Short mmCIF file of C-alpha atoms in Angstrom, two decimals:
data_model
loop_
_atom_site.label_atom_id
_atom_site.label_comp_id
_atom_site.label_asym_id
_atom_site.label_seq_id
_atom_site.Cartn_x
_atom_site.Cartn_y
_atom_site.Cartn_z
CA ASN A 1 0.00 0.00 0.00
CA ASN A 2 2.83 2.40 0.86
CA ASN A 3 4.56 1.59 -2.45
CA ASN A 4 1.37 2.31 -4.40
CA ARG A 5 0.91 5.55 -2.50
CA GLU A 6 4.46 6.66 -3.31
CA LYS A 7 3.89 5.78 -6.97
CA HIS A 8 0.70 7.85 -7.07
CA ILE A 9 2.44 10.83 -5.42
CA LYS A 10 5.33 10.63 -7.92
CA LYS A 11 2.89 10.40 -10.82
CA LEU A 12 0.90 13.37 -9.53
CA ASN A 13 4.06 15.46 -9.10
CA LYS A 14 5.18 14.50 -12.63
CA ILE A 15 1.79 15.47 -14.11
CA GLU A 16 1.85 18.69 -12.11
CA SER A 17 5.29 19.54 -13.50
CA LEU A 18 4.12 18.73 -17.06
CA LEU A 19 1.05 20.91 -16.61
CA GLU A 20 3.14 23.72 -15.19
CA GLU A 21 5.32 23.68 -18.31
CA ASP A 22 2.26 24.21 -20.55
CA PRO A 23 1.98 27.99 -21.32
CA GLU A 24 -1.82 27.92 -21.44
CA TYR A 25 -2.01 26.22 -18.06
CA LYS A 26 0.45 28.80 -16.71
CA LEU A 27 -1.81 31.57 -17.96
CA ILE A 28 -4.86 30.00 -16.33
CA VAL A 29 -3.01 29.58 -13.01
CA GLU A 30 -1.92 33.23 -13.20
CA CYS A 31 -5.53 34.21 -13.88
CA ASN A 32 -6.63 32.25 -10.80
CA SER A 33 -4.05 34.02 -8.63
CA LEU A 34 -5.10 37.33 -10.19
CA LEU A 35 -8.71 36.57 -9.27
CA ILE A 36 -7.69 36.13 -5.63
CA GLU A 37 -5.74 39.42 -5.69
CA VAL A 38 -8.72 41.27 -7.22
CA SER A 39 -11.04 39.81 -4.54
CA ASN A 40 -8.62 40.99 -1.82
CA GLU A 41 -8.51 44.48 -3.33
CA ILE A 42 -12.31 44.65 -3.43
CA SER A 43 -12.46 43.72 0.28
CA LYS A 44 -9.91 46.47 1.12
CA ILE A 45 -11.91 49.07 -0.84
CA HIS A 46 -15.08 47.88 0.89
CA LYS A 47 -13.42 48.51 4.28
CA PHE A 48 -12.41 52.02 3.12
CA ILE A 49 -15.97 52.87 1.97
CA ARG A 50 -17.46 51.42 5.15
CA ASP A 51 -15.20 53.42 7.47
CA HIS A 52 -15.81 56.73 5.67
CA TYR A 53 -19.55 56.30 5.02
CA ALA A 54 -20.23 55.28 8.66
CA ILE A 55 -20.41 59.01 9.49
CA LYS A 56 -23.48 59.35 7.23
CA PHE A 57 -25.22 55.97 7.69
CA PRO A 58 -23.51 53.70 10.30
CA GLU A 59 -26.35 51.12 10.37
CA LEU A 60 -26.01 50.27 6.65
CA GLU A 61 -22.90 48.19 7.35
CA SER A 62 -24.92 45.61 9.33
CA LEU A 63 -27.87 45.61 6.89
CA VAL A 64 -25.96 45.05 3.61
CA LEU A 65 -23.13 42.54 4.09
CA ASN A 66 -22.08 41.97 0.47
CA ALA A 67 -19.20 44.31 -0.50
CA LEU A 68 -20.41 45.07 -4.05
CA ASP A 69 -24.05 45.54 -3.02
CA TYR A 70 -22.85 47.89 -0.28
CA ALA A 71 -20.84 49.92 -2.81
CA ARG A 72 -23.84 50.15 -5.19
CA VAL A 73 -26.20 51.23 -2.38
CA VAL A 74 -23.74 53.87 -1.11
CA LYS A 75 -23.29 55.24 -4.65
CA ARG A 76 -27.07 55.37 -5.13
CA ILE A 77 -27.90 57.02 -1.76
CA ALA A 78 -24.79 59.28 -1.64
CA ASN A 79 -25.63 62.26 0.63
CA GLU A 80 -29.45 62.04 0.37
CA THR A 81 -31.51 62.14 3.55
CA ASN A 82 -34.83 60.90 2.11
CA VAL A 83 -34.05 57.28 1.17
CA THR A 84 -37.71 56.45 0.36
CA ALA A 85 -37.41 58.46 -2.89
CA ILE A 86 -34.42 56.35 -4.07
CA ASN A 87 -35.06 53.15 -6.05
CA LEU A 88 -32.97 50.23 -4.74
CA SER A 89 -35.08 47.36 -6.15
CA ASP A 90 -32.41 46.37 -8.72
CA ILE A 91 -29.75 46.01 -5.97
CA LEU A 92 -31.45 44.64 -2.84
CA PRO A 93 -34.42 42.37 -2.09
CA GLN A 94 -37.69 44.01 -1.03
CA ALA A 95 -37.39 42.97 2.63
CA THR A 96 -33.92 44.52 2.97
CA ILE A 97 -35.04 47.72 1.17
CA MET A 98 -37.85 48.14 3.69
CA VAL A 99 -35.44 47.74 6.63
CA VAL A 100 -32.90 50.14 5.05
CA THR A 101 -35.52 52.87 4.47
CA VAL A 102 -36.91 52.59 8.01
CA THR A 103 -33.42 52.64 9.55
CA ALA A 104 -32.31 55.58 7.36
CA SER A 105 -35.22 57.70 8.66
CA ASN A 106 -34.06 57.14 12.28
CA THR A 107 -30.28 57.13 11.72
CA ILE A 108 -27.88 58.98 14.04
CA GLY A 109 -25.49 59.80 11.16
CA LYS A 110 -24.63 63.25 9.79
CA LYS A 111 -24.20 64.56 6.26
CA LEU A 112 -20.75 64.26 4.67
CA THR A 113 -18.80 67.11 3.15
CA ASP A 114 -18.37 67.31 -0.63
CA GLU A 115 -14.78 66.16 -0.41
CA GLN A 116 -15.66 63.15 1.76
CA ILE A 117 -18.59 62.03 -0.40
CA ASN A 118 -16.48 62.35 -3.56
CA ARG A 119 -13.79 60.09 -2.08
CA VAL A 120 -16.44 57.52 -1.07
CA ILE A 121 -18.02 57.51 -4.56
CA GLU A 122 -14.55 57.14 -6.16
CA GLY A 123 -13.98 54.10 -3.98
CA CYS A 124 -17.37 52.67 -5.06
CA ASP A 125 -16.51 53.18 -8.75
CA GLU A 126 -13.13 51.50 -8.28
CA ALA A 127 -14.70 48.47 -6.53
CA LEU A 128 -17.32 48.06 -9.28
CA GLU A 129 -14.61 48.41 -11.99
CA LEU A 130 -12.53 45.69 -10.31
CA GLU A 131 -15.62 43.48 -10.24
CA GLN A 132 -15.95 43.88 -14.04
CA ILE A 133 -12.28 42.90 -14.50
CA ARG A 134 -12.80 39.91 -12.23
CA HIS A 135 -15.82 38.88 -14.30
CA GLN A 136 -13.75 39.08 -17.55
CA ILE A 137 -10.98 36.90 -16.08
CA LEU A 138 -13.56 34.40 -14.84
CA THR A 139 -15.17 34.27 -18.31
CA TYR A 140 -11.80 33.43 -19.89
CA ILE A 141 -11.15 30.68 -17.31
CA GLU A 142 -14.64 29.27 -17.96
CA SER A 143 -13.90 29.06 -21.68
CA ARG A 144 -10.75 27.01 -20.98
CA MET A 145 -12.32 24.65 -18.45
CA SER A 146 -12.75 21.93 -21.06
CA PHE A 147 -8.94 21.84 -21.31
CA ILE A 148 -8.08 22.06 -17.59
CA ALA A 149 -10.92 20.20 -15.82
CA PRO A 150 -13.27 18.50 -18.29
CA ASN A 151 -14.68 16.05 -15.69
CA VAL A 152 -15.41 18.70 -13.03
CA SER A 153 -17.03 20.86 -15.74
CA ALA A 154 -19.20 17.91 -16.81
CA ILE A 155 -20.64 17.67 -13.28
CA VAL A 156 -21.19 21.30 -12.21
CA GLY A 157 -20.65 23.34 -15.37
CA SER A 158 -17.69 25.41 -16.54
CA SER A 159 -18.53 28.56 -14.53
CA ILE A 160 -18.78 26.80 -11.15
CA ALA A 161 -15.71 24.67 -11.99
CA ALA A 162 -13.73 27.86 -12.67
CA GLN A 163 -14.92 29.39 -9.41
CA LEU A 164 -13.97 26.25 -7.46
CA ILE A 165 -10.49 26.08 -8.99
CA GLY A 166 -10.01 29.82 -8.48
CA ALA A 167 -11.08 29.65 -4.81
CA ALA A 168 -8.97 26.54 -4.14
CA GLY A 169 -5.86 28.01 -5.81
CA GLY A 170 -5.45 25.50 -8.64
CA LEU A 171 -6.66 22.11 -9.84
CA VAL A 172 -4.09 20.06 -7.90
CA THR A 173 -4.96 21.92 -4.67
CA LEU A 174 -8.66 21.24 -5.32
CA SER A 175 -7.98 17.53 -5.85
CA ARG A 176 -6.20 17.34 -2.48
CA MET A 177 -9.00 19.02 -0.56
CA PRO A 178 -11.60 16.93 1.34
CA ALA A 179 -15.18 16.99 0.06
CA SER A 180 -16.45 18.82 3.16
CA ASN A 181 -14.11 21.76 2.39
CA VAL A 182 -15.02 21.79 -1.32
CA GLN A 183 -18.66 22.25 -0.31
CA LEU A 184 -17.75 25.40 1.66
CA LEU A 185 -15.78 27.11 -1.12
CA GLY A 186 -17.37 30.48 -1.93
CA ILE A 187 -19.64 30.58 1.13
CA ARG A 188 -21.16 33.99 1.84
CA LYS A 189 -22.84 35.40 4.91
CA LYS A 190 -26.42 36.62 4.58
CA ASN A 191 -28.21 39.04 6.85
CA MET A 192 -31.98 39.08 6.52
CA ALA A 193 -32.34 41.70 9.31
CA GLY A 194 -34.88 39.83 11.40
CA PHE A 195 -36.68 38.18 8.48
CA ALA A 196 -36.87 34.44 7.84
CA ASN A 197 -33.72 33.06 6.28
CA ASN A 198 -34.46 30.17 3.91
CA SER A 199 -31.01 30.17 2.32
CA MET A 200 -28.92 27.02 2.45
CA MET A 201 -26.34 26.87 5.17
CA HIS A 202 -22.86 25.40 4.62
CA SER A 203 -22.91 25.65 0.81
CA GLY A 204 -20.82 27.98 -1.36
CA PHE A 205 -20.59 27.87 -5.16
CA MET A 206 -22.46 24.54 -5.18
CA ARG A 207 -25.79 26.24 -4.49
CA ASP A 208 -25.71 27.79 -8.02
CA CYS A 209 -25.46 24.37 -9.67
CA ASP A 210 -28.44 23.36 -11.83
CA LEU A 211 -28.70 19.98 -10.10
CA VAL A 212 -29.20 21.72 -6.74
CA ASN A 213 -31.74 24.23 -8.06
CA LEU A 214 -33.87 21.48 -9.64
CA CYS A 215 -34.09 19.60 -6.32
CA PRO A 216 -36.86 20.20 -3.75
CA PRO A 217 -35.73 22.45 -0.86
CA ASN A 218 -35.52 19.61 1.68
CA LEU A 219 -32.93 17.75 -0.47
CA ARG A 220 -30.68 20.65 -1.50
CA ILE A 221 -28.12 20.45 1.31
CA ARG A 222 -27.91 16.69 0.83
CA THR A 223 -27.43 17.18 -2.93
CA CYS A 224 -24.67 19.77 -2.31
CA ARG A 225 -22.85 17.25 -0.14
CA LEU A 226 -23.13 14.58 -2.83
CA ILE A 227 -21.98 16.91 -5.63
CA SER A 228 -18.95 18.09 -3.63
CA THR A 229 -17.94 14.44 -3.08
CA LYS A 230 -18.19 13.66 -6.81
CA CYS A 231 -16.38 16.90 -7.71
CA THR A 232 -13.44 15.87 -5.51
CA LEU A 233 -13.23 12.54 -7.37
CA ALA A 234 -13.49 14.31 -10.74
CA ALA A 235 -10.76 16.82 -9.74
CA ARG A 236 -8.44 13.90 -8.90
CA ILE A 237 -9.15 12.36 -12.31
CA ASP A 238 -8.42 15.72 -14.00
CA SER A 239 -5.25 16.25 -11.96
CA TYR A 240 -3.89 12.94 -13.33
CA HIS A 241 -4.90 14.16 -16.81
CA GLU A 242 -7.08 11.09 -17.42
CA SER A 243 -10.45 10.91 -19.21
CA ILE A 244 -9.73 14.06 -21.26
CA ASP A 245 -13.10 13.84 -23.05
CA GLY A 246 -14.95 14.16 -19.70
CA GLU A 247 -16.57 10.71 -19.89
CA GLN A 248 -15.92 9.94 -16.20
CA GLY A 249 -17.45 13.27 -15.23
CA ARG A 250 -20.60 12.49 -17.21
CA LYS A 251 -20.83 9.09 -15.49
CA LEU A 252 -20.53 10.73 -12.07
CA ARG A 253 -23.24 13.25 -13.01
CA ALA A 254 -25.52 10.39 -14.12
CA GLU A 255 -24.96 8.73 -10.72
CA ILE A 256 -25.91 11.97 -8.95
CA GLU A 257 -29.11 12.31 -11.03
CA LYS A 258 -30.03 8.68 -10.33
CA LYS A 259 -29.54 9.16 -6.58
CA ILE A 260 -31.65 12.35 -6.55
CA GLU A 261 -34.45 10.51 -8.38
CA LYS A 262 -34.24 7.69 -5.84
CA TRP A 263 -34.48 10.15 -2.94
CA GLN A 264 -37.65 11.63 -4.45
CA GLU A 265 -39.38 8.27 -4.85
CA PRO A 266 -42.32 7.77 -2.45
CA PRO A 267 -41.85 5.07 0.17
CA PRO A 268 -43.29 1.65 -0.71
CA PRO A 269 -46.85 1.11 0.60
CA LYS A 270 -47.18 -1.03 3.68
CA MET A 271 -48.46 -4.49 2.83
CA ILE A 272 -51.57 -5.43 4.79
CA LYS A 273 -51.06 -8.99 5.91
CA PRO A 274 -54.25 -11.10 5.55
CA LEU A 275 -55.52 -12.92 8.61
CA THR A 276 -54.81 -16.63 8.75
CA ALA A 277 -57.72 -18.96 8.00
CA PRO A 278 -59.49 -20.07 11.20
CA ASP A 279 -58.72 -23.64 12.21
CA ASP A 280 -62.09 -25.17 13.12
CA LYS A 281 -60.81 -28.73 13.47
CA PRO A 282 -61.49 -30.38 16.83
CA ARG A 283 -58.30 -30.40 18.86
CA LYS A 284 -57.11 -33.17 21.11
CA LYS A 285 -57.78 -32.35 24.73
CA ARG A 286 -55.06 -33.18 27.15
CA GLY A 287 -56.00 -35.60 29.91
CA GLY A 288 -54.30 -36.98 32.99
CA ARG A 289 -53.67 -36.01 36.57
CA ARG A 290 -51.69 -32.85 35.84
CA PHE A 291 -54.37 -31.40 33.58
CA ARG A 292 -57.10 -32.39 36.06
CA LYS A 293 -55.29 -30.62 38.90
CA LEU A 294 -54.82 -27.51 36.77
CA LYS A 295 -58.52 -27.55 35.95
CA GLU A 296 -59.42 -27.87 39.64
CA LYS A 297 -57.04 -25.03 40.53
CA TYR A 298 -58.68 -22.55 38.20
CA ALA A 299 -62.24 -23.91 38.47
CA MET A 300 -65.08 -21.68 39.66
CA THR A 301 -65.81 -22.01 43.37
CA GLU A 302 -69.27 -22.64 44.79
CA LEU A 303 -69.20 -19.17 46.36
CA ARG A 304 -68.64 -17.53 42.99
CA LYS A 305 -71.34 -19.68 41.40
CA TYR A 306 -73.93 -18.53 43.96
CA ALA A 307 -72.79 -14.91 43.60
CA ASN A 308 -73.39 -15.10 39.82
CA ARG A 309 -76.91 -16.50 40.16
CA ILE A 310 -80.09 -14.44 40.64
CA GLY A 311 -83.34 -15.94 41.91
CA PHE A 312 -86.51 -15.29 39.92
CA GLY A 313 -88.74 -12.70 41.63
CA ILE A 314 -86.30 -12.16 44.53
CA THR A 315 -84.56 -8.83 45.11
CA GLU A 316 -80.78 -9.08 45.08
CA GLU A 317 -78.92 -7.98 48.19
CA THR A 318 -75.96 -5.62 47.82
CA PHE A 319 -72.72 -5.43 49.79
CA ARG A 320 -72.89 -2.27 51.95
CA ASP A 321 -72.78 0.92 49.82
CA THR A 322 -70.60 -0.44 47.03
CA GLY A 323 -73.52 -1.41 44.81
CA LYS A 324 -72.05 -4.89 44.16
CA GLY A 325 -74.72 -7.59 44.15
CA LEU A 326 -74.44 -10.79 46.22
CA GLY A 327 -76.59 -12.88 43.91
CA MET A 328 -78.12 -15.87 45.74
CA LEU A 329 -75.61 -15.79 48.60
CA GLY A 330 -77.96 -14.03 51.03
CA SER A 331 -81.10 -15.94 49.99
CA THR A 332 -79.96 -19.23 51.56
CA GLY A 333 -79.59 -17.60 54.99
CA LYS A 334 -75.93 -18.56 55.38
CA LEU A 335 -72.84 -17.35 53.58
CA ARG A 336 -70.62 -20.38 54.30
CA LEU A 337 -71.11 -23.17 51.78
CA LEU A 338 -70.17 -26.83 51.91
CA VAL A 339 -67.33 -27.91 49.68
CA SER A 340 -68.37 -30.52 47.16
CA ASN A 341 -66.79 -33.92 47.56
CA ASN A 342 -64.21 -34.36 44.86
CA LYS A 343 -63.27 -37.83 43.75
CA ILE A 344 -59.94 -39.06 45.15
CA SER A 345 -57.91 -41.74 43.42
CA LYS A 346 -57.40 -45.18 45.01
CA ALA A 347 -53.67 -44.69 45.34
CA THR A 348 -54.17 -41.44 47.26
CA THR A 349 -56.71 -43.07 49.66
CA LYS A 350 -54.33 -45.99 50.25
CA ARG A 351 -51.48 -43.57 51.02
CA TYR A 352 -53.62 -41.59 53.44
CA LYS A 353 -54.71 -44.83 55.22
CA HIS A 354 -51.10 -45.92 55.56
CA LEU A 355 -50.14 -42.58 57.08
CA ASN A 356 -53.09 -42.67 59.52
CA ASN A 357 -52.16 -46.20 60.67
CA ASN A 358 -48.55 -45.18 61.35
CA ASN A 359 -49.68 -42.15 63.35
CA ASN A 360 -52.06 -44.30 65.45
CA ASN A 361 -49.34 -46.90 66.18
CA ASN A 362 -46.90 -44.22 67.29
CA PHE A 363 -49.52 -42.68 69.55
CA TYR A 364 -50.34 -46.10 71.10
CA TYR A 365 -46.66 -46.86 71.72
CA LYS A 366 -46.11 -43.48 73.37
CA THR A 367 -49.14 -43.82 75.70
CA LYS A 368 -48.13 -47.38 76.73
CA LYS A 369 -44.62 -46.19 77.57
CA ILE A 370 -45.98 -43.36 79.71
CA LYS A 371 -48.27 -45.79 81.65
CA THR A 372 -45.35 -48.17 82.47
CA ILE A 373 -43.25 -45.29 83.72
CA THR A 374 -46.06 -44.12 86.05
CA LYS A 375 -46.47 -47.69 87.45
CA ILE A 376 -42.76 -47.93 88.28
CA ASN A 377 -42.86 -44.59 90.01
#
């Protein structure tokens, strides 16, 4: 196993070195690193805008968390005090717009000077321009995904594959990542400002995949987990530069689709078991001493028999204030009843006789002995 592992590592390093020598691959790797740099620059500009615009509207920072949406909203509002007159429907959802307008009417912020607002708007323009550049780089990487990662592209599409490779820092790095980390690539925080949040937790770029969007809401997180697992396998295939036509990726996608269909199948109906046919054949009744004794043990007593009977035209007596009837127990004038004579076997009678004789002999011997002792005395 260790030898095979070493062979695989050597092969992977060799493929990585061959890929690194390819000029097109070099360009794509540089584009990926450039994407990361652009994202870092956008976050720095967002911090600059946030710090300077907090004088005017400090609450906006907690209401709009996305850096680019924040820049667009700041550019649109600028130094206006009446936010209700500004249209933000193309930037934010309706629930967030309502919260922003209500908060803006009660804000503790002050108006900015012309110089300050100009610097903030310049920062917004720069952030939006960098976003356009980032989009162009991402479009180029998407167009070359069939060359770099054909199997990953076959599962999630070229755009999501490019985003995954860009966020991971290369195809080989993506292939070495566990599936749980691949699922979290590109995760973004959402603030619904007190409203219900139906967005999927613990899912980044995977939530934009068509397979996830076609699933019912209760299966989306499960589907994201499955897709990230298959993407990790596909990335390892692509890192070894095998299955260049993307056939393995298409097979993995077919497996995902089959599993999703199976999850959506209704559970099988419960089979109602028919009752067994009644057995009306006469059964053999057990006989013998043991069965007879058992029958006598659980047989109804004479007391219970009289309690269950009611005389015709005679009022039934009750036991105190309980309301329980005594049946024919009180009608006879006595509550104690004679026990019926049960038949006793011959062997039992013989045994009892033998015991009685022995007892009588012992008694006679003892009395005779006592009489002789008294005579001597």
